[in-house]
Amino acid sequence: DIQMTQSPSSVSASVGDRVTITCRASQGISNWLAWYQQKPGKAPKLLIYGASSLQSGVPSRFSGSGSGTDFTLTISSLQPEDFATYYCQQGNSFPALTFGGGTKVEIK
Amino acid sequence: EVQLVDSGGGLVQPGGSLRLSCAASGFTVSSNYMTWVRQAPGKGLEWVSVIYSGGNTYYADSVKGRFTISRDNSKNTLYLQMNSLRAEDTAVYYCARVSGSSGWHIDNWGQGTLVTVSS
């Protein structure tokens, strides 16, 4: 089974900060990686797929990069509505979709 | 507009059964890959099951033999039949649509329905 490891597990940041979250796969997954944002009490929302493709309607301050085993989600200028938990997900071993443990972005 | 509405959650005793429903609109369930993902309280996301457009079904090892995914094409609805429930099955269950564009990922989620397994 492919394991997904996110770091950090939480980060404190201020509005306007640049935030970077990393996700590492236990084996190569090409670019079959997606990122989701989840706010308390809500369903996750797709941000990025194919490692770097921005989902329609998602602000351009979100970007993704990486391939193989190492991936990054970057928020270029953190906005108040971006405080949430972020999850990566690999789609290489479909039908089993594996998620990372999550990164909580908190207000500093 | 694509919409998924989850229902059927509730409190059930260990060993009991429950059937979750997911009513879809804006697209055809039978033409898509559909999945269930769960989230235990305060925890991360866990894939549970998927049904392909062709009807093939797959399950996580943690639910294999106890859960059954199905769909009713006439109602455009996805189901998850959960039997022999355990305390560790307590979670919010989300139905979702899977996209294969540029890698397998979930492009639409239901709002979730809470299943609590407790005596």
PDB file of C-alpha atoms in Angstrom:
ATOM      1  CA  ASP A   1       0.000   0.000   0.000  1.00  0.00           C
ATOM      2  CA  ILE A   2       1.127   3.541  -0.767  1.00  0.00           C
ATOM      3  CA  GLN A   3       1.465   5.725   2.331  1.00  0.00           C
ATOM      4  CA  MET A   4       1.159   9.511   2.181  1.00  0.00           C
ATOM      5  CA  THR A   5       3.008  11.640   4.746  1.00  0.00           C
ATOM      6  CA  GLN A   6       2.232  15.335   5.135  1.00  0.00           C
ATOM      7  CA  SER A   7       4.321  17.913   6.932  1.00  0.00           C
ATOM      8  CA  PRO A   8       3.978  19.885   9.007  1.00  0.00           C
ATOM      9  CA  SER A   9       0.899  18.589  10.833  1.00  0.00           C
ATOM     10  CA  SER A  10       0.064  22.180  11.745  1.00  0.00           C
ATOM     11  CA  VAL A  11       1.369  25.620  10.890  1.00  0.00           C
ATOM     12  CA  SER A  12       0.659  29.030  12.403  1.00  0.00           C
ATOM     13  CA  ALA A  13       0.693  31.892   9.945  1.00  0.00           C
ATOM     14  CA  SER A  14      -0.537  35.441   9.465  1.00  0.00           C
ATOM     15  CA  VAL A  15      -2.678  36.953   6.741  1.00  0.00           C
ATOM     16  CA  GLY A  16      -0.423  37.739   3.794  1.00  0.00           C
ATOM     17  CA  ASP A  17       2.140  35.036   4.612  1.00  0.00           C
ATOM     18  CA  ARG A  18       3.395  32.495   2.107  1.00  0.00           C
ATOM     19  CA  VAL A  19       2.574  28.972   3.314  1.00  0.00           C
ATOM     20  CA  THR A  20       4.061  25.743   1.994  1.00  0.00           C
ATOM     21  CA  ILE A  21       2.802  22.240   2.808  1.00  0.00           C
ATOM     22  CA  THR A  22       4.621  19.123   1.698  1.00  0.00           C
ATOM     23  CA  CYS A  23       3.381  15.612   0.938  1.00  0.00           C
ATOM     24  CA  ARG A  24       5.607  12.577   0.436  1.00  0.00           C
ATOM     25  CA  ALA A  25       4.516   9.270  -1.093  1.00  0.00           C
ATOM     26  CA  SER A  26       6.069   5.997   0.045  1.00  0.00           C
ATOM     27  CA  GLN A  27       6.638   5.104  -3.611  1.00  0.00           C
ATOM     28  CA  GLY A  28       6.503   6.951  -6.913  1.00  0.00           C
ATOM     29  CA  ILE A  29       3.045   8.091  -7.997  1.00  0.00           C
ATOM     30  CA  SER A  30       3.977  10.101 -11.107  1.00  0.00           C
ATOM     31  CA  ASN A  31       1.844  13.269 -10.878  1.00  0.00           C
ATOM     32  CA  TRP A  32      -1.288  11.516  -9.616  1.00  0.00           C
ATOM     33  CA  LEU A  33      -1.732  13.749  -6.610  1.00  0.00           C
ATOM     34  CA  ALA A  34      -4.601  15.961  -5.480  1.00  0.00           C
ATOM     35  CA  TRP A  35      -4.976  18.546  -2.722  1.00  0.00           C
ATOM     36  CA  TYR A  36      -8.157  19.321  -0.753  1.00  0.00           C
ATOM     37  CA  GLN A  37      -9.178  22.025   1.690  1.00  0.00           C
ATOM     38  CA  GLN A  38     -11.541  21.206   4.556  1.00  0.00           C
ATOM     39  CA  LYS A  39     -13.165  23.671   6.945  1.00  0.00           C
ATOM     40  CA  PRO A  40     -14.726  22.554  10.258  1.00  0.00           C
ATOM     41  CA  GLY A  41     -18.038  20.769   9.789  1.00  0.00           C
ATOM     42  CA  LYS A  42     -17.786  20.877   5.997  1.00  0.00           C
ATOM     43  CA  ALA A  43     -16.910  18.432   3.251  1.00  0.00           C
ATOM     44  CA  PRO A  44     -13.465  18.645   1.648  1.00  0.00           C
ATOM     45  CA  LYS A  45     -13.098  20.803  -1.457  1.00  0.00           C
ATOM     46  CA  LEU A  46     -10.825  19.994  -4.389  1.00  0.00           C
ATOM     47  CA  LEU A  47      -8.068  22.564  -4.942  1.00  0.00           C
ATOM     48  CA  ILE A  48      -5.426  20.923  -7.126  1.00  0.00           C
ATOM     49  CA  TYR A  49      -5.331  17.736  -9.219  1.00  0.00           C
ATOM     50  CA  GLY A  50      -2.657  16.170 -11.380  1.00  0.00           C
ATOM     51  CA  ALA A  51      -0.165  17.675  -8.900  1.00  0.00           C
ATOM     52  CA  SER A  52      -0.374  21.159 -10.436  1.00  0.00           C
ATOM     53  CA  SER A  53      -3.717  21.707 -12.187  1.00  0.00           C
ATOM     54  CA  LEU A  54      -5.915  24.277 -10.477  1.00  0.00           C
ATOM     55  CA  GLN A  55      -9.549  23.243 -10.092  1.00  0.00           C
ATOM     56  CA  SER A  56     -12.020  25.631 -11.681  1.00  0.00           C
ATOM     57  CA  GLY A  57     -13.025  28.438  -9.349  1.00  0.00           C
ATOM     58  CA  VAL A  58     -10.057  28.044  -6.982  1.00  0.00           C
ATOM     59  CA  PRO A  59      -8.072  31.269  -6.440  1.00  0.00           C
ATOM     60  CA  SER A  60      -4.720  31.510  -8.211  1.00  0.00           C
ATOM     61  CA  ARG A  61      -2.883  32.048  -4.901  1.00  0.00           C
ATOM     62  CA  PHE A  62      -3.054  28.260  -4.553  1.00  0.00           C
ATOM     63  CA  SER A  63      -0.486  26.278  -6.534  1.00  0.00           C
ATOM     64  CA  GLY A  64       0.866  22.755  -6.556  1.00  0.00           C
ATOM     65  CA  SER A  65       4.104  21.205  -7.728  1.00  0.00           C
ATOM     66  CA  GLY A  66       6.088  17.983  -7.676  1.00  0.00           C
ATOM     67  CA  SER A  67       6.185  14.528  -9.196  1.00  0.00           C
ATOM     68  CA  GLY A  68       7.319  11.082  -8.211  1.00  0.00           C
ATOM     69  CA  THR A  69       7.346  11.033  -4.418  1.00  0.00           C
ATOM     70  CA  ASP A  70       7.601  14.677  -3.299  1.00  0.00           C
ATOM     71  CA  PHE A  71       4.855  17.272  -3.689  1.00  0.00           C
ATOM     72  CA  THR A  72       4.129  20.785  -2.463  1.00  0.00           C
ATOM     73  CA  LEU A  73       1.042  22.926  -1.974  1.00  0.00           C
ATOM     74  CA  THR A  74       1.772  26.649  -1.765  1.00  0.00           C
ATOM     75  CA  ILE A  75      -0.539  29.458  -0.730  1.00  0.00           C
ATOM     76  CA  SER A  76       1.211  32.582  -1.991  1.00  0.00           C
ATOM     77  CA  SER A  77      -0.554  35.128   0.226  1.00  0.00           C
ATOM     78  CA  LEU A  78      -2.692  33.664   2.989  1.00  0.00           C
ATOM     79  CA  GLN A  79      -6.216  35.060   3.240  1.00  0.00           C
ATOM     80  CA  PRO A  80      -8.606  34.843   6.227  1.00  0.00           C
ATOM     81  CA  GLU A  81     -10.762  32.272   4.421  1.00  0.00           C
ATOM     82  CA  ASP A  82      -7.738  29.984   3.919  1.00  0.00           C
ATOM     83  CA  PHE A  83      -7.510  28.942   7.560  1.00  0.00           C
ATOM     84  CA  ALA A  84      -8.480  25.286   7.291  1.00  0.00           C
ATOM     85  CA  THR A  85      -7.064  21.760   7.146  1.00  0.00           C
ATOM     86  CA  TYR A  86      -5.403  20.600   3.934  1.00  0.00           C
ATOM     87  CA  TYR A  87      -5.111  17.007   2.727  1.00  0.00           C
ATOM     88  CA  CYS A  88      -3.129  15.426  -0.087  1.00  0.00           C
ATOM     89  CA  GLN A  89      -4.399  12.276  -1.850  1.00  0.00           C
ATOM     90  CA  GLN A  90      -2.706   9.853  -4.211  1.00  0.00           C
ATOM     91  CA  GLY A  91      -4.584   8.335  -7.145  1.00  0.00           C
ATOM     92  CA  ASN A  92      -1.863   6.026  -8.441  1.00  0.00           C
ATOM     93  CA  SER A  93      -3.132   2.897  -6.698  1.00  0.00           C
ATOM     94  CA  PHE A  94      -6.763   3.437  -7.678  1.00  0.00           C
ATOM     95  CA  PRO A  95      -9.289   2.141  -6.690  1.00  0.00           C
ATOM     96  CA  ALA A  96      -7.659   2.624  -3.285  1.00  0.00           C
ATOM     97  CA  LEU A  97      -7.380   6.374  -2.746  1.00  0.00           C
ATOM     98  CA  THR A  98      -4.945   7.184   0.058  1.00  0.00           C
ATOM     99  CA  PHE A  99      -4.978  10.482   1.931  1.00  0.00           C
ATOM    100  CA  GLY A 100      -2.269  12.205   3.906  1.00  0.00           C
ATOM    101  CA  GLY A 101      -2.805  12.885   7.593  1.00  0.00           C
ATOM    102  CA  GLY A 102      -3.680  16.542   7.069  1.00  0.00           C
ATOM    103  CA  THR A 103      -2.089  19.927   7.789  1.00  0.00           C
ATOM    104  CA  LYS A 104      -3.986  22.446   9.886  1.00  0.00           C
ATOM    105  CA  VAL A 105      -3.306  26.066   8.976  1.00  0.00           C
ATOM    106  CA  GLU A 106      -3.994  28.222  12.016  1.00  0.00           C
ATOM    107  CA  ILE A 107      -4.006  31.935  12.717  1.00  0.00           C
ATOM    108  CA  LYS A 108      -0.796  33.227  14.284  1.00  0.00           C
TER     109      LYS A 108
ATOM    110  CA  GLU B   1     -24.991  22.084 -11.151  1.00  0.00           C
ATOM    111  CA  VAL B   2     -23.576  18.910  -9.648  1.00  0.00           C
ATOM    112  CA  GLN B   3     -25.045  18.122  -6.227  1.00  0.00           C
ATOM    113  CA  LEU B   4     -24.734  15.157  -3.873  1.00  0.00           C
ATOM    114  CA  VAL B   5     -27.001  14.843  -0.818  1.00  0.00           C
ATOM    115  CA  ASP B   6     -26.049  12.269   1.817  1.00  0.00           C
ATOM    116  CA  SER B   7     -28.589  10.799   4.233  1.00  0.00           C
ATOM    117  CA  GLY B   8     -29.291   7.772   6.417  1.00  0.00           C
ATOM    118  CA  GLY B   9     -26.830   8.241   9.249  1.00  0.00           C
ATOM    119  CA  GLY B  10     -27.718   7.830  12.887  1.00  0.00           C
ATOM    120  CA  LEU B  11     -27.051   5.983  16.121  1.00  0.00           C
ATOM    121  CA  VAL B  12     -26.786   2.205  15.880  1.00  0.00           C
ATOM    122  CA  GLN B  13     -25.694  -0.483  18.315  1.00  0.00           C
ATOM    123  CA  PRO B  14     -22.566  -2.573  17.713  1.00  0.00           C
ATOM    124  CA  GLY B  15     -23.418  -5.457  15.398  1.00  0.00           C
ATOM    125  CA  GLY B  16     -26.265  -3.505  13.839  1.00  0.00           C
ATOM    126  CA  SER B  17     -26.901  -2.373  10.285  1.00  0.00           C
ATOM    127  CA  LEU B  18     -27.506   0.916   8.511  1.00  0.00           C
ATOM    128  CA  ARG B  19     -27.990   1.971   4.887  1.00  0.00           C
ATOM    129  CA  LEU B  20     -26.656   5.286   3.689  1.00  0.00           C
ATOM    130  CA  SER B  21     -28.046   7.025   0.616  1.00  0.00           C
ATOM    131  CA  CYS B  22     -26.589   9.648  -1.689  1.00  0.00           C
ATOM    132  CA  ALA B  23     -28.992  11.390  -4.055  1.00  0.00           C
ATOM    133  CA  ALA B  24     -27.249  12.911  -7.063  1.00  0.00           C
ATOM    134  CA  SER B  25     -28.346  15.669  -9.408  1.00  0.00           C
ATOM    135  CA  GLY B  26     -26.714  17.435 -12.313  1.00  0.00           C
ATOM    136  CA  PHE B  27     -25.025  14.269 -13.600  1.00  0.00           C
ATOM    137  CA  THR B  28     -25.675  10.537 -14.031  1.00  0.00           C
ATOM    138  CA  VAL B  29     -24.399   8.281 -11.252  1.00  0.00           C
ATOM    139  CA  SER B  30     -24.220   5.193 -13.449  1.00  0.00           C
ATOM    140  CA  SER B  31     -21.910   6.951 -15.936  1.00  0.00           C
ATOM    141  CA  ASN B  32     -19.376   7.851 -13.287  1.00  0.00           C
ATOM    142  CA  TYR B  33     -17.098   6.265 -10.722  1.00  0.00           C
ATOM    143  CA  MET B  34     -18.635   6.889  -7.299  1.00  0.00           C
ATOM    144  CA  THR B  35     -17.020   6.450  -3.923  1.00  0.00           C
ATOM    145  CA  TRP B  36     -17.589   6.628  -0.159  1.00  0.00           C
ATOM    146  CA  VAL B  37     -15.004   8.264   2.107  1.00  0.00           C
ATOM    147  CA  ARG B  38     -15.295   8.477   5.892  1.00  0.00           C
ATOM    148  CA  GLN B  39     -13.818  10.638   8.612  1.00  0.00           C
ATOM    149  CA  ALA B  40     -13.759   9.560  12.244  1.00  0.00           C
ATOM    150  CA  PRO B  41     -14.254  12.378  14.777  1.00  0.00           C
ATOM    151  CA  GLY B  42     -11.155  14.584  14.856  1.00  0.00           C
ATOM    152  CA  LYS B  43      -9.331  12.337  12.396  1.00  0.00           C
ATOM    153  CA  GLY B  44      -8.312  12.315   8.735  1.00  0.00           C
ATOM    154  CA  LEU B  45      -9.986  11.001   5.608  1.00  0.00           C
ATOM    155  CA  GLU B  46     -10.272   7.265   4.876  1.00  0.00           C
ATOM    156  CA  TRP B  47     -11.388   5.749   1.578  1.00  0.00           C
ATOM    157  CA  VAL B  48     -14.123   3.125   2.088  1.00  0.00           C
ATOM    158  CA  SER B  49     -15.459   1.851  -1.240  1.00  0.00           C
ATOM    159  CA  VAL B  50     -15.891   2.606  -4.941  1.00  0.00           C
ATOM    160  CA  ILE B  51     -18.236   1.483  -7.702  1.00  0.00           C
ATOM    161  CA  TYR B  52     -17.141   1.802 -11.298  1.00  0.00           C
ATOM    162  CA  SER B  53     -19.463   2.915 -14.082  1.00  0.00           C
ATOM    163  CA  GLY B  54     -19.329  -0.680 -15.345  1.00  0.00           C
ATOM    164  CA  GLY B  55     -20.479  -1.972 -11.969  1.00  0.00           C
ATOM    165  CA  ASN B  56     -17.238  -3.337 -10.500  1.00  0.00           C
ATOM    166  CA  THR B  57     -16.947  -2.686  -6.771  1.00  0.00           C
ATOM    167  CA  TYR B  58     -13.955  -2.416  -4.436  1.00  0.00           C
ATOM    168  CA  TYR B  59     -13.587  -2.032  -0.675  1.00  0.00           C
ATOM    169  CA  ALA B  60     -11.027  -1.050   1.922  1.00  0.00           C
ATOM    170  CA  ASP B  61      -9.787  -4.043   3.912  1.00  0.00           C
ATOM    171  CA  SER B  62     -11.334  -2.521   7.059  1.00  0.00           C
ATOM    172  CA  VAL B  63     -14.885  -2.901   5.684  1.00  0.00           C
ATOM    173  CA  LYS B  64     -14.580  -5.795   3.224  1.00  0.00           C
ATOM    174  CA  GLY B  65     -17.247  -8.421   3.805  1.00  0.00           C
ATOM    175  CA  ARG B  66     -19.347  -6.062   5.955  1.00  0.00           C
ATOM    176  CA  PHE B  67     -20.176  -3.115   3.653  1.00  0.00           C
ATOM    177  CA  THR B  68     -21.785  -3.173   0.204  1.00  0.00           C
ATOM    178  CA  ILE B  69     -21.823  -0.308  -2.272  1.00  0.00           C
ATOM    179  CA  SER B  70     -24.603  -0.171  -4.859  1.00  0.00           C
ATOM    180  CA  ARG B  71     -26.633   2.232  -6.967  1.00  0.00           C
ATOM    181  CA  ASP B  72     -30.175   2.642  -8.247  1.00  0.00           C
ATOM    182  CA  ASN B  73     -29.971   4.014 -11.758  1.00  0.00           C
ATOM    183  CA  SER B  74     -33.675   4.904 -11.874  1.00  0.00           C
ATOM    184  CA  LYS B  75     -33.266   7.079  -8.778  1.00  0.00           C
ATOM    185  CA  ASN B  76     -29.768   8.337  -9.646  1.00  0.00           C
ATOM    186  CA  THR B  77     -28.783   7.363  -6.115  1.00  0.00           C
ATOM    187  CA  LEU B  78     -25.748   5.704  -4.530  1.00  0.00           C
ATOM    188  CA  TYR B  79     -25.999   3.500  -1.450  1.00  0.00           C
ATOM    189  CA  LEU B  80     -23.758   2.025   1.218  1.00  0.00           C
ATOM    190  CA  GLN B  81     -25.178  -0.923   3.145  1.00  0.00           C
ATOM    191  CA  MET B  82     -23.272  -1.305   6.392  1.00  0.00           C
ATOM    192  CA  ASN B  83     -23.622  -4.537   8.401  1.00  0.00           C
ATOM    193  CA  SER B  84     -21.914  -5.881  11.526  1.00  0.00           C
ATOM    194  CA  LEU B  85     -21.073  -2.338  12.571  1.00  0.00           C
ATOM    195  CA  ARG B  86     -18.271  -1.726  15.061  1.00  0.00           C
ATOM    196  CA  ALA B  87     -17.379   1.208  17.275  1.00  0.00           C
ATOM    197  CA  GLU B  88     -14.479   2.003  14.955  1.00  0.00           C
ATOM    198  CA  ASP B  89     -16.937   2.578  12.095  1.00  0.00           C
ATOM    199  CA  THR B  90     -18.144   5.744  13.848  1.00  0.00           C
ATOM    200  CA  ALA B  91     -17.504   8.565  11.399  1.00  0.00           C
ATOM    201  CA  VAL B  92     -18.969  11.097   9.019  1.00  0.00           C
ATOM    202  CA  TYR B  93     -19.529   9.309   5.716  1.00  0.00           C
ATOM    203  CA  TYR B  94     -19.208  11.287   2.480  1.00  0.00           C
ATOM    204  CA  CYS B  95     -20.324  10.125  -0.929  1.00  0.00           C
ATOM    205  CA  ALA B  96     -18.314  11.575  -3.766  1.00  0.00           C
ATOM    206  CA  ARG B  97     -17.731  11.519  -7.496  1.00  0.00           C
ATOM    207  CA  VAL B  98     -14.356  10.371  -8.803  1.00  0.00           C
ATOM    208  CA  SER B  99     -12.698  11.973 -11.803  1.00  0.00           C
ATOM    209  CA  GLY B 100      -9.977  10.316 -13.860  1.00  0.00           C
ATOM    210  CA  SER B 101      -8.834  13.512 -15.538  1.00  0.00           C
ATOM    211  CA  SER B 102      -5.099  13.961 -14.879  1.00  0.00           C
ATOM    212  CA  GLY B 103      -5.068  11.300 -12.201  1.00  0.00           C
ATOM    213  CA  TRP B 104      -7.787   9.842 -10.003  1.00  0.00           C
ATOM    214  CA  HIS B 105      -9.257  12.377  -7.605  1.00  0.00           C
ATOM    215  CA  ILE B 106     -12.583  13.450  -6.116  1.00  0.00           C
ATOM    216  CA  ASP B 107     -14.166  16.455  -7.786  1.00  0.00           C
ATOM    217  CA  ASN B 108     -17.494  16.625  -5.941  1.00  0.00           C
ATOM    218  CA  TRP B 109     -18.487  15.676  -2.392  1.00  0.00           C
ATOM    219  CA  GLY B 110     -21.741  15.264  -0.513  1.00  0.00           C
ATOM    220  CA  GLN B 111     -22.236  17.133   2.726  1.00  0.00           C
ATOM    221  CA  GLY B 112     -21.707  14.002   4.808  1.00  0.00           C
ATOM    222  CA  THR B 113     -23.868  11.978   7.196  1.00  0.00           C
ATOM    223  CA  LEU B 114     -22.810  10.983  10.715  1.00  0.00           C
ATOM    224  CA  VAL B 115     -22.848   7.341  11.761  1.00  0.00           C
ATOM    225  CA  THR B 116     -22.406   6.636  15.469  1.00  0.00           C
ATOM    226  CA  VAL B 117     -21.931   3.041  16.608  1.00  0.00           C
ATOM    227  CA  SER B 118     -22.466   2.806  20.347  1.00  0.00           C
ATOM    228  CA  SER B 119     -24.451   0.881  22.936  1.00  0.00           C
TER     229      SER B 119
END
